[in-house]
mmCIF file of C-alpha atoms in Angstrom:
data_model
loop_
_atom_site.group_PDB
_atom_site.id
_atom_site.type_symbol
_atom_site.label_atom_id
_atom_site.label_comp_id
_atom_site.label_asym_id
_atom_site.label_seq_id
_atom_site.Cartn_x
_atom_site.Cartn_y
_atom_site.Cartn_z
ATOM 1 C CA MET A 306 -25.368 86.612 -20.566
ATOM 2 C CA LYS A 307 -28.505 87.571 -18.213
ATOM 3 C CA GLN A 308 -30.497 84.978 -16.641
ATOM 4 C CA LEU A 309 -34.266 84.305 -16.158
ATOM 5 C CA ALA A 310 -36.016 81.715 -14.439
ATOM 6 C CA ILE A 311 -39.741 80.344 -16.347
ATOM 7 C CA THR A 312 -41.977 78.951 -13.746
ATOM 8 C CA PHE A 313 -45.169 77.374 -14.587
ATOM 9 C CA ASP A 314 -48.343 76.949 -12.204
ATOM 10 C CA ASP A 315 -51.508 74.606 -11.948
ATOM 11 C CA GLY A 316 -50.641 71.585 -13.861
ATOM 12 C CA PRO A 317 -49.819 68.844 -15.220
ATOM 13 C CA ASP A 318 -52.980 69.213 -17.352
ATOM 14 C CA PRO A 319 -52.409 66.531 -20.196
ATOM 15 C CA ARG A 320 -54.038 68.360 -22.711
ATOM 16 C CA TYR A 321 -51.263 71.278 -22.429
ATOM 17 C CA THR A 322 -48.367 70.237 -20.405
ATOM 18 C CA GLY A 323 -47.030 67.421 -22.779
ATOM 19 C CA LEU A 324 -46.541 70.253 -25.629
ATOM 20 C CA LEU A 325 -44.931 72.826 -23.231
ATOM 21 C CA LEU A 326 -42.309 70.026 -22.748
ATOM 22 C CA ASP A 327 -41.876 69.343 -25.973
ATOM 23 C CA LEU A 328 -41.361 73.369 -26.673
ATOM 24 C CA LEU A 329 -39.093 73.265 -24.205
ATOM 25 C CA LYS A 330 -36.826 70.221 -25.097
ATOM 26 C CA GLU A 331 -36.514 71.456 -28.289
ATOM 27 C CA HIS A 332 -34.726 74.419 -27.154
ATOM 28 C CA GLN A 333 -33.006 72.990 -24.311
ATOM 29 C CA ILE A 334 -34.691 75.353 -21.635
ATOM 30 C CA PRO A 335 -34.796 74.248 -17.918
ATOM 31 C CA ALA A 336 -38.003 75.264 -16.266
ATOM 32 C CA THR A 337 -39.817 74.590 -12.984
ATOM 33 C CA PHE A 338 -43.029 73.247 -12.449
ATOM 34 C CA PHE A 339 -45.178 74.506 -9.222
ATOM 35 C CA VAL A 340 -47.980 71.626 -9.667
ATOM 36 C CA VAL A 341 -50.887 71.002 -8.219
ATOM 37 C CA ALA A 342 -50.612 67.481 -6.285
ATOM 38 C CA THR A 343 -54.100 66.357 -7.067
ATOM 39 C CA ASN A 344 -53.065 67.138 -10.877
ATOM 40 C CA ALA A 345 -49.785 66.005 -10.408
ATOM 41 C CA LYS A 346 -51.093 62.099 -8.800
ATOM 42 C CA ASN A 347 -53.464 62.020 -12.186
ATOM 43 C CA ASN A 348 -50.739 62.624 -14.344
ATOM 44 C CA PRO A 349 -47.432 60.715 -13.292
ATOM 45 C CA ASP A 350 -46.653 60.318 -16.787
ATOM 46 C CA LEU A 351 -45.579 63.971 -16.886
ATOM 47 C CA ILE A 352 -44.205 64.577 -13.463
ATOM 48 C CA HIS A 353 -41.808 61.568 -14.652
ATOM 49 C CA ARG A 354 -40.856 63.575 -17.729
ATOM 50 C CA MET A 355 -40.628 66.649 -15.869
ATOM 51 C CA LEU A 356 -37.533 65.072 -13.820
ATOM 52 C CA ALA A 357 -35.928 63.180 -16.968
ATOM 53 C CA GLU A 358 -35.603 65.934 -18.833
ATOM 54 C CA HIS A 359 -34.178 68.077 -15.923
ATOM 55 C CA HIS A 360 -37.239 70.397 -15.009
ATOM 56 C CA GLN A 361 -37.469 71.346 -11.036
ATOM 57 C CA VAL A 362 -41.010 70.262 -9.797
ATOM 58 C CA ALA A 363 -42.069 72.039 -7.151
ATOM 59 C CA MET A 364 -45.050 72.868 -4.754
ATOM 60 C CA HIS A 365 -48.497 74.818 -5.724
ATOM 61 C CA SER A 366 -50.870 73.652 -3.141
ATOM 62 C CA TYR A 367 -52.850 70.395 -3.062
ATOM 63 C CA SER A 368 -56.107 71.719 -4.886
ATOM 64 C CA HIS A 369 -55.537 75.268 -5.562
ATOM 65 C CA ARG A 370 -57.991 76.260 -2.695
ATOM 66 C CA HIS A 371 -56.750 79.958 -1.574
ATOM 67 C CA ALA A 372 -55.207 80.349 1.921
ATOM 68 C CA TRP A 373 -57.666 83.073 2.878
ATOM 69 C CA LEU A 374 -60.264 80.659 2.904
ATOM 70 C CA SER A 375 -58.365 77.889 4.557
ATOM 71 C CA SER A 376 -58.175 76.840 8.598
ATOM 72 C CA TYR A 377 -55.300 75.589 10.524
ATOM 73 C CA PRO A 378 -56.343 71.771 9.666
ATOM 74 C CA TYR A 379 -57.178 72.344 5.978
ATOM 75 C CA MET A 380 -53.408 73.918 5.456
ATOM 76 C CA LYS A 381 -51.747 70.847 7.230
ATOM 77 C CA LYS A 382 -54.137 68.705 5.448
ATOM 78 C CA ASP A 383 -53.118 70.678 2.010
ATOM 79 C CA PHE A 384 -49.107 70.492 2.848
ATOM 80 C CA GLN A 385 -49.157 66.740 3.975
ATOM 81 C CA TYR A 386 -50.797 65.322 1.242
ATOM 82 C CA SER A 387 -48.896 67.352 -1.552
ATOM 83 C CA PHE A 388 -45.831 66.271 0.194
ATOM 84 C CA GLU A 389 -46.444 63.012 0.271
ATOM 85 C CA ILE A 390 -47.590 62.706 -3.302
ATOM 86 C CA MET A 391 -44.311 64.325 -4.368
ATOM 87 C CA LYS A 392 -42.367 61.973 -2.485
ATOM 88 C CA GLU A 393 -44.647 58.875 -4.245
ATOM 89 C CA LEU A 394 -43.638 60.558 -7.252
ATOM 90 C CA GLY A 395 -40.453 60.694 -6.748
ATOM 91 C CA CYS A 396 -39.969 64.759 -6.086
ATOM 92 C CA ARG A 397 -37.930 66.391 -3.653
ATOM 93 C CA PRO A 398 -39.768 69.582 -3.270
ATOM 94 C CA CYS A 399 -37.600 72.361 -1.853
ATOM 95 C CA CYS A 400 -40.224 75.323 -3.060
ATOM 96 C CA TYR A 401 -43.826 76.546 -2.862
ATOM 97 C CA ARG A 402 -45.789 79.112 -4.472
ATOM 98 C CA PRO A 403 -49.050 79.665 -3.104
ATOM 99 C CA PRO A 404 -51.917 79.718 -5.017
ATOM 100 C CA TRP A 405 -52.543 83.472 -6.379
ATOM 101 C CA GLY A 406 -49.587 83.960 -3.989
ATOM 102 C CA ALA A 407 -52.061 84.317 -1.045
ATOM 103 C CA ARG A 408 -50.913 83.570 2.146
ATOM 104 C CA ASN A 409 -52.507 83.299 5.700
ATOM 105 C CA PRO A 410 -50.710 83.075 9.573
ATOM 106 C CA PHE A 411 -49.897 79.027 8.567
ATOM 107 C CA THR A 412 -48.633 78.970 5.866
ATOM 108 C CA GLY A 413 -44.946 79.973 7.510
ATOM 109 C CA TYR A 414 -45.412 77.372 10.001
ATOM 110 C CA PHE A 415 -46.039 75.059 7.416
ATOM 111 C CA LEU A 416 -43.152 75.955 5.044
ATOM 112 C CA LYS A 417 -40.829 75.696 7.949
ATOM 113 C CA GLN A 418 -42.070 72.148 9.003
ATOM 114 C CA TYR A 419 -42.015 71.002 5.386
ATOM 115 C CA GLY A 420 -38.248 72.584 4.792
ATOM 116 C CA LEU A 421 -39.862 74.677 2.068
ATOM 117 C CA ARG A 422 -39.107 77.945 0.825
ATOM 118 C CA LEU A 423 -41.432 80.557 -0.438
ATOM 119 C CA VAL A 424 -41.113 81.450 -3.924
ATOM 120 C CA LEU A 425 -43.390 84.078 -5.820
ATOM 121 C CA TRP A 426 -42.292 85.566 -9.189
ATOM 122 C CA ASP A 427 -40.960 89.026 -10.096
ATOM 123 C CA VAL A 428 -42.984 88.774 -14.213
ATOM 124 C CA MET A 429 -46.611 87.888 -13.963
ATOM 125 C CA VAL A 430 -47.807 88.370 -17.658
ATOM 126 C CA GLN A 431 -51.975 87.506 -17.106
ATOM 127 C CA ASP A 432 -51.654 84.823 -19.886
ATOM 128 C CA TRP A 433 -54.841 82.492 -18.075
ATOM 129 C CA GLN A 434 -57.283 85.759 -19.587
ATOM 130 C CA ALA A 435 -59.509 85.216 -22.121
ATOM 131 C CA LYS A 436 -58.255 88.323 -23.595
ATOM 132 C CA ALA A 437 -54.648 87.245 -23.741
ATOM 133 C CA THR A 438 -53.880 86.799 -27.267
ATOM 134 C CA VAL A 439 -50.624 84.968 -28.614
ATOM 135 C CA GLN A 440 -49.281 88.276 -29.588
ATOM 136 C CA ARG A 441 -50.622 90.207 -26.469
ATOM 137 C CA THR A 442 -48.779 87.260 -24.304
ATOM 138 C CA LYS A 443 -45.114 87.375 -26.285
ATOM 139 C CA ASP A 444 -45.193 91.392 -26.251
ATOM 140 C CA ARG A 445 -45.857 91.550 -22.449
ATOM 141 C CA ILE A 446 -43.234 88.796 -22.159
ATOM 142 C CA LEU A 447 -40.663 90.348 -23.772
ATOM 143 C CA ALA A 448 -41.221 94.102 -22.349
ATOM 144 C CA ARG A 449 -41.522 93.022 -18.455
ATOM 145 C CA VAL A 450 -38.474 90.221 -17.973
ATOM 146 C CA PHE A 451 -35.321 91.378 -16.600
ATOM 147 C CA ASP A 452 -31.747 89.688 -15.659
ATOM 148 C CA GLY A 453 -32.446 87.730 -12.986
ATOM 149 C CA ALA A 454 -36.600 87.645 -13.165
ATOM 150 C CA VAL A 455 -38.599 85.012 -12.206
ATOM 151 C CA LEU A 456 -41.468 84.699 -14.899
ATOM 152 C CA CYS A 457 -44.837 83.038 -14.046
ATOM 153 C CA LEU A 458 -47.135 81.144 -16.502
ATOM 154 C CA HIS A 459 -49.673 78.673 -16.457
ATOM 155 C CA ASP A 460 -49.631 75.420 -18.085
ATOM 156 C CA ALA A 461 -53.076 74.560 -16.891
ATOM 157 C CA GLY A 462 -55.822 76.818 -14.961
ATOM 158 C CA GLU A 463 -58.983 75.916 -16.862
ATOM 159 C CA LYS A 464 -60.874 74.996 -13.016
ATOM 160 C CA THR A 465 -59.230 77.454 -11.270
ATOM 161 C CA GLY A 466 -60.184 80.436 -12.904
ATOM 162 C CA GLY A 467 -57.888 80.370 -16.643
ATOM 163 C CA SER A 468 -60.071 80.603 -19.741
ATOM 164 C CA LYS A 469 -60.572 77.788 -21.528
ATOM 165 C CA GLY A 470 -57.403 77.023 -23.880
ATOM 166 C CA ALA A 471 -55.590 79.685 -22.606
ATOM 167 C CA PRO A 472 -52.041 77.406 -22.323
ATOM 168 C CA LEU A 473 -52.504 76.738 -25.795
ATOM 169 C CA ARG A 474 -52.237 80.457 -26.384
ATOM 170 C CA THR A 475 -49.135 80.431 -23.879
ATOM 171 C CA ILE A 476 -46.937 77.920 -25.783
ATOM 172 C CA GLU A 477 -47.584 79.638 -29.073
ATOM 173 C CA ALA A 478 -46.455 82.892 -27.508
ATOM 174 C CA LEU A 479 -43.524 80.746 -25.664
ATOM 175 C CA ARG A 480 -42.714 79.580 -29.380
ATOM 176 C CA MET A 481 -42.297 82.963 -30.760
ATOM 177 C CA ALA A 482 -40.628 84.547 -27.853
ATOM 178 C CA LEU A 483 -38.399 81.890 -26.798
ATOM 179 C CA PRO A 484 -35.872 82.466 -29.906
ATOM 180 C CA LEU A 485 -35.655 86.545 -29.003
ATOM 181 C CA LEU A 486 -34.785 85.874 -25.688
ATOM 182 C CA GLU A 487 -32.400 83.092 -26.096
ATOM 183 C CA ARG A 488 -29.838 85.956 -27.494
ATOM 184 C CA ASP A 489 -29.783 87.950 -24.232
ATOM 185 C CA TYR A 490 -30.912 85.139 -21.533
ATOM 186 C CA VAL A 491 -29.225 81.645 -19.801
ATOM 187 C CA PHE A 492 -32.274 80.038 -18.585
ATOM 188 C CA LYS A 493 -32.540 78.612 -14.920
ATOM 189 C CA THR A 494 -34.600 76.802 -12.718
ATOM 190 C CA ILE A 495 -35.134 78.430 -9.481
ATOM 191 C CA GLU A 496 -32.961 76.036 -7.541
ATOM 192 C CA GLU A 497 -30.388 77.528 -10.008
ATOM 193 C CA LEU A 498 -31.260 81.313 -9.720
ATOM 194 C CA LYS A 499 -32.230 83.057 -6.246
ATOM 195 C CA PRO A 500 -35.845 84.038 -6.333
ATOM 196 C CA ASN A 501 -37.737 87.039 -4.671
ATOM 197 C CA GLU A 502 -38.999 85.631 -1.396
#
């Protein structure tokens, strides 16, 4: 069987993440959630549910600020505050995905300081866009995934450039795509699947 890691960025969001967790539980599929620390702090119940249902929780910055706009002092606080919040919530993050995949000269330094592994993605389907219909997102997922791929989707993001309601369309696209993917793929967390770095 081929392997696939499904990852979700920008959450948790109380409007969407619970619905997504329901769907993943229905299919017994583990996922990796790259959470924004401020969102995690505001929704501890969703983080605890992710952990209880054997998903991986990883870091996606403190407030989703673009690295190109961030100084050394800001990056220091970003990693420090994010890591502290994750620990308070019972998470032991081993991975970090920078917002938009953007890095600056300080990113690598703080990854080493906190013992984090940089994780990007292999497959992006632009599910946050207003024109990303349920059908289009489903079709793109099925057309683009491959053995060993890291698929990046979003369970939040309206405050960081995503269109209103986009996570609901992503969930519905997955509802159609997962039964087809399950024929050929075993689903893994990032910890279980070596990501592209």
